[in-house]
Amino acid sequence: MLYVVRHGQTEWNVEARFQGQQDSPLSVLGQQQALNAAAFLASAGIEELYASPLERAWKTAGAIAETIGRERRPEDRLKECGFGACEGMTLEEIEVAFPGKTAWRDADRWNRPYPDGESYADVLRRVSSFAEENLRPALQPDGPVICTVAHGMLNRCLVGYLCGWSREETMTAHQDNDEIFMLSDESAARVRVPGV
């Protein structure tokens, strides 16, 4: 079994700002979401816990690690998609700074990044190598129980890759901050984590 967790809500999530590989602190709600995810996973039998080293995911993974008694393993390939020069901006601010760039990107989001950023294709290349090296066995019936803690766009690419989704399915598979993807046998279920 593979559990794919998204970090708790951040201040920039609330403000609808592109975070990318910059960081914004977890909001009060985000801190509670991290604790809720930890409580939900407490009895899952997790054997390996990998996390993006970006603060929002690392802190969310910290709550899980403390609850399950396992160490977090930092993994750079789990970092969020880099949005380059647009990190920290809202869509409106991007349009002012880079007129027409959002429409240009939206015409082929799979291959077109924001200025100095990554595309979906770029993110898939790096996360697929990590998945093959570390996560594929978790999808087998007698495989290990593994948990990853990362980010919205990254998680879409990871789950889409492991489940064989199309590009369109991958790009539209939203995951809220209080949802966990559970994967086994190359199929995915999405679970909303209850509050404590």
PDB file of N, CA, C and O in Angstrom, residues 75-111:
ATOM      1  N   GLU A  75      13.565  13.735   0.304  1.00  0.00           N
ATOM      2  CA  GLU A  75      13.735  13.339  -1.095  1.00  0.00           C
ATOM      3  C   GLU A  75      13.488  14.551  -1.990  1.00  0.00           C
ATOM      4  O   GLU A  75      12.361  15.025  -2.108  1.00  0.00           O
ATOM      5  N   ASP A  76      14.568  15.040  -2.612  1.00  0.00           N
ATOM      6  CA  ASP A  76      14.470  16.222  -3.476  1.00  0.00           C
ATOM      7  C   ASP A  76      13.529  16.027  -4.653  1.00  0.00           C
ATOM      8  O   ASP A  76      12.904  16.979  -5.123  1.00  0.00           O
ATOM      9  N   ARG A  77      13.410  14.789  -5.135  1.00  0.00           N
ATOM     10  CA  ARG A  77      12.544  14.549  -6.292  1.00  0.00           C
ATOM     11  C   ARG A  77      11.065  14.668  -5.940  1.00  0.00           C
ATOM     12  O   ARG A  77      10.211  14.642  -6.819  1.00  0.00           O
ATOM     13  N   LEU A  78      10.753  14.846  -4.656  1.00  0.00           N
ATOM     14  CA  LEU A  78       9.369  15.068  -4.228  1.00  0.00           C
ATOM     15  C   LEU A  78       9.046  16.557  -4.053  1.00  0.00           C
ATOM     16  O   LEU A  78       7.939  16.905  -3.649  1.00  0.00           O
ATOM     17  N   LYS A  79      10.005  17.428  -4.370  1.00  0.00           N
ATOM     18  CA  LYS A  79       9.718  18.862  -4.298  1.00  0.00           C
ATOM     19  C   LYS A  79       8.626  19.232  -5.290  1.00  0.00           C
ATOM     20  O   LYS A  79       8.483  18.612  -6.345  1.00  0.00           O
ATOM     21  N   GLU A  80       7.886  20.286  -4.955  1.00  0.00           N
ATOM     22  CA  GLU A  80       6.826  20.755  -5.842  1.00  0.00           C
ATOM     23  C   GLU A  80       7.393  21.224  -7.177  1.00  0.00           C
ATOM     24  O   GLU A  80       8.583  21.560  -7.285  1.00  0.00           O
ATOM     25  N   CYS A  81       6.549  21.267  -8.165  1.00  0.00           N
ATOM     26  CA  CYS A  81       6.901  21.834  -9.460  1.00  0.00           C
ATOM     27  C   CYS A  81       7.461  23.237  -9.244  1.00  0.00           C
ATOM     28  O   CYS A  81       6.899  24.033  -8.495  1.00  0.00           O
ATOM     29  N   GLY A  82       8.575  23.518  -9.890  1.00  0.00           N
ATOM     30  CA  GLY A  82       9.115  24.864  -9.826  1.00  0.00           C
ATOM     31  C   GLY A  82       8.340  25.789 -10.750  1.00  0.00           C
ATOM     32  O   GLY A  82       8.198  25.489 -11.941  1.00  0.00           O
ATOM     33  N   PHE A  83       7.808  26.874 -10.208  1.00  0.00           N
ATOM     34  CA  PHE A  83       7.087  27.850 -11.021  1.00  0.00           C
ATOM     35  C   PHE A  83       7.969  29.047 -11.364  1.00  0.00           C
ATOM     36  O   PHE A  83       7.487  30.065 -11.841  1.00  0.00           O
ATOM     37  N   GLY A  84       9.271  28.920 -11.115  1.00  0.00           N
ATOM     38  CA  GLY A  84      10.241  29.912 -11.550  1.00  0.00           C
ATOM     39  C   GLY A  84       9.945  31.323 -11.080  1.00  0.00           C
ATOM     40  O   GLY A  84       9.692  31.561  -9.902  1.00  0.00           O
ATOM     41  N   ALA A  85       9.938  32.245 -12.040  1.00  0.00           N
ATOM     42  CA  ALA A  85       9.756  33.669 -11.735  1.00  0.00           C
ATOM     43  C   ALA A  85       8.365  33.982 -11.194  1.00  0.00           C
ATOM     44  O   ALA A  85       8.135  35.085 -10.698  1.00  0.00           O
ATOM     45  N   CYS A  86       7.449  33.026 -11.277  1.00  0.00           N
ATOM     46  CA  CYS A  86       6.066  33.272 -10.824  1.00  0.00           C
ATOM     47  C   CYS A  86       5.803  32.814  -9.394  1.00  0.00           C
ATOM     48  O   CYS A  86       4.684  33.000  -8.886  1.00  0.00           O
ATOM     49  N   GLU A  87       6.787  32.247  -8.743  1.00  0.00           N
ATOM     50  CA  GLU A  87       6.581  31.788  -7.374  1.00  0.00           C
ATOM     51  C   GLU A  87       6.302  32.974  -6.453  1.00  0.00           C
ATOM     52  O   GLU A  87       6.947  34.016  -6.543  1.00  0.00           O
ATOM     53  N   GLY A  88       5.304  32.804  -5.610  1.00  0.00           N
ATOM     54  CA  GLY A  88       4.886  33.857  -4.694  1.00  0.00           C
ATOM     55  C   GLY A  88       3.825  34.777  -5.269  1.00  0.00           C
ATOM     56  O   GLY A  88       3.310  35.651  -4.572  1.00  0.00           O
ATOM     57  N   MET A  89       3.470  34.581  -6.541  1.00  0.00           N
ATOM     58  CA  MET A  89       2.494  35.450  -7.196  1.00  0.00           C
ATOM     59  C   MET A  89       1.126  34.786  -7.289  1.00  0.00           C
ATOM     60  O   MET A  89       1.020  33.564  -7.317  1.00  0.00           O
ATOM     61  N   THR A  90       0.089  35.618  -7.372  1.00  0.00           N
ATOM     62  CA  THR A  90      -1.252  35.151  -7.715  1.00  0.00           C
ATOM     63  C   THR A  90      -1.364  35.139  -9.241  1.00  0.00           C
ATOM     64  O   THR A  90      -0.505  35.699  -9.944  1.00  0.00           O
ATOM     65  N   LEU A  91      -2.416  34.523  -9.762  1.00  0.00           N
ATOM     66  CA  LEU A  91      -2.625  34.539 -11.221  1.00  0.00           C
ATOM     67  C   LEU A  91      -2.709  35.964 -11.756  1.00  0.00           C
ATOM     68  O   LEU A  91      -2.162  36.264 -12.830  1.00  0.00           O
ATOM     69  N   GLU A  92      -3.382  36.849 -11.017  1.00  0.00           N
ATOM     70  CA  GLU A  92      -3.510  38.241 -11.460  1.00  0.00           C
ATOM     71  C   GLU A  92      -2.138  38.923 -11.521  1.00  0.00           C
ATOM     72  O   GLU A  92      -1.840  39.666 -12.462  1.00  0.00           O
ATOM     73  N   GLU A  93      -1.298  38.664 -10.539  1.00  0.00           N
ATOM     74  CA  GLU A  93       0.043  39.256 -10.525  1.00  0.00           C
ATOM     75  C   GLU A  93       0.903  38.692 -11.653  1.00  0.00           C
ATOM     76  O   GLU A  93       1.713  39.418 -12.257  1.00  0.00           O
ATOM     77  N   ILE A  94       0.726  37.417 -11.963  1.00  0.00           N
ATOM     78  CA  ILE A  94       1.467  36.817 -13.083  1.00  0.00           C
ATOM     79  C   ILE A  94       1.075  37.489 -14.396  1.00  0.00           C
ATOM     80  O   ILE A  94       1.932  37.804 -15.227  1.00  0.00           O
ATOM     81  N   GLU A  95      -0.209  37.737 -14.571  1.00  0.00           N
ATOM     82  CA  GLU A  95      -0.677  38.360 -15.817  1.00  0.00           C
ATOM     83  C   GLU A  95      -0.104  39.768 -15.976  1.00  0.00           C
ATOM     84  O   GLU A  95       0.235  40.182 -17.093  1.00  0.00           O
ATOM     85  N   VAL A  96       0.046  40.493 -14.868  1.00  0.00           N
ATOM     86  CA  VAL A  96       0.636  41.829 -14.928  1.00  0.00           C
ATOM     87  C   VAL A  96       2.132  41.740 -15.250  1.00  0.00           C
ATOM     88  O   VAL A  96       2.651  42.461 -16.101  1.00  0.00           O
ATOM     89  N   ALA A  97       2.824  40.822 -14.567  1.00  0.00           N
ATOM     90  CA  ALA A  97       4.274  40.693 -14.751  1.00  0.00           C
ATOM     91  C   ALA A  97       4.640  40.048 -16.092  1.00  0.00           C
ATOM     92  O   ALA A  97       5.660  40.396 -16.699  1.00  0.00           O
ATOM     93  N   PHE A  98       3.821  39.105 -16.538  1.00  0.00           N
ATOM     94  CA  PHE A  98       4.098  38.356 -17.770  1.00  0.00           C
ATOM     95  C   PHE A  98       2.831  38.278 -18.618  1.00  0.00           C
ATOM     96  O   PHE A  98       2.179  37.240 -18.688  1.00  0.00           O
ATOM     97  N   PRO A  99       2.448  39.372 -19.257  1.00  0.00           N
ATOM     98  CA  PRO A  99       1.184  39.402 -20.015  1.00  0.00           C
ATOM     99  C   PRO A  99       1.100  38.264 -21.038  1.00  0.00           C
ATOM    100  O   PRO A  99       2.042  38.040 -21.805  1.00  0.00           O
ATOM    101  N   GLY A 100      -0.017  37.559 -20.999  1.00  0.00           N
ATOM    102  CA  GLY A 100      -0.269  36.485 -21.953  1.00  0.00           C
ATOM    103  C   GLY A 100       0.398  35.163 -21.639  1.00  0.00           C
ATOM    104  O   GLY A 100       0.136  34.154 -22.313  1.00  0.00           O
ATOM    105  N   LYS A 101       1.262  35.128 -20.646  1.00  0.00           N
ATOM    106  CA  LYS A 101       2.018  33.899 -20.360  1.00  0.00           C
ATOM    107  C   LYS A 101       1.124  32.786 -19.828  1.00  0.00           C
ATOM    108  O   LYS A 101       1.328  31.608 -20.153  1.00  0.00           O
ATOM    109  N   THR A 102       0.106  33.118 -19.039  1.00  0.00           N
ATOM    110  CA  THR A 102      -0.789  32.079 -18.516  1.00  0.00           C
ATOM    111  C   THR A 102      -1.582  31.439 -19.649  1.00  0.00           C
ATOM    112  O   THR A 102      -1.710  30.210 -19.711  1.00  0.00           O
ATOM    113  N   ALA A 103      -2.093  32.240 -20.577  1.00  0.00           N
ATOM    114  CA  ALA A 103      -2.825  31.689 -21.723  1.00  0.00           C
ATOM    115  C   ALA A 103      -1.904  30.825 -22.581  1.00  0.00           C
ATOM    116  O   ALA A 103      -2.299  29.754 -23.057  1.00  0.00           O
ATOM    117  N   TRP A 104      -0.664  31.276 -22.789  1.00  0.00           N
ATOM    118  CA  TRP A 104       0.316  30.495 -23.548  1.00  0.00           C
ATOM    119  C   TRP A 104       0.563  29.155 -22.873  1.00  0.00           C
ATOM    120  O   TRP A 104       0.537  28.107 -23.520  1.00  0.00           O
ATOM    121  N   ARG A 105       0.756  29.155 -21.561  1.00  0.00           N
ATOM    122  CA  ARG A 105       0.993  27.916 -20.815  1.00  0.00           C
ATOM    123  C   ARG A 105      -0.245  27.022 -20.842  1.00  0.00           C
ATOM    124  O   ARG A 105      -0.149  25.813 -21.033  1.00  0.00           O
ATOM    125  N   ASP A 106      -1.413  27.611 -20.660  1.00  0.00           N
ATOM    126  CA  ASP A 106      -2.651  26.827 -20.619  1.00  0.00           C
ATOM    127  C   ASP A 106      -2.937  26.106 -21.932  1.00  0.00           C
ATOM    128  O   ASP A 106      -3.635  25.095 -21.945  1.00  0.00           O
ATOM    129  N   ALA A 107      -2.402  26.610 -23.033  1.00  0.00           N
ATOM    130  CA  ALA A 107      -2.610  25.959 -24.326  1.00  0.00           C
ATOM    131  C   ALA A 107      -1.904  24.601 -24.414  1.00  0.00           C
ATOM    132  O   ALA A 107      -2.284  23.753 -25.211  1.00  0.00           O
ATOM    133  N   ASP A 108      -0.896  24.376 -23.577  1.00  0.00           N
ATOM    134  CA  ASP A 108      -0.190  23.083 -23.519  1.00  0.00           C
ATOM    135  C   ASP A 108       0.493  22.968 -22.161  1.00  0.00           C
ATOM    136  O   ASP A 108       1.721  22.998 -22.058  1.00  0.00           O
ATOM    137  N   ARG A 109      -0.321  22.870 -21.107  1.00  0.00           N
ATOM    138  CA  ARG A 109       0.229  22.842 -19.749  1.00  0.00           C
ATOM    139  C   ARG A 109       1.181  21.677 -19.523  1.00  0.00           C
ATOM    140  O   ARG A 109       2.045  21.743 -18.652  1.00  0.00           O
ATOM    141  N   TRP A 110       1.017  20.592 -20.266  1.00  0.00           N
ATOM    142  CA  TRP A 110       1.888  19.435 -20.052  1.00  0.00           C
ATOM    143  C   TRP A 110       3.347  19.777 -20.365  1.00  0.00           C
ATOM    144  O   TRP A 110       4.260  19.345 -19.667  1.00  0.00           O
ATOM    145  N   ASN A 111       3.557  20.564 -21.408  1.00  0.00           N
ATOM    146  CA  ASN A 111       4.920  20.844 -21.882  1.00  0.00           C
ATOM    147  C   ASN A 111       5.419  22.264 -21.647  1.00  0.00           C
ATOM    148  O   ASN A 111       6.610  22.521 -21.808  1.00  0.00           O
TER     149      ASN A 111
END
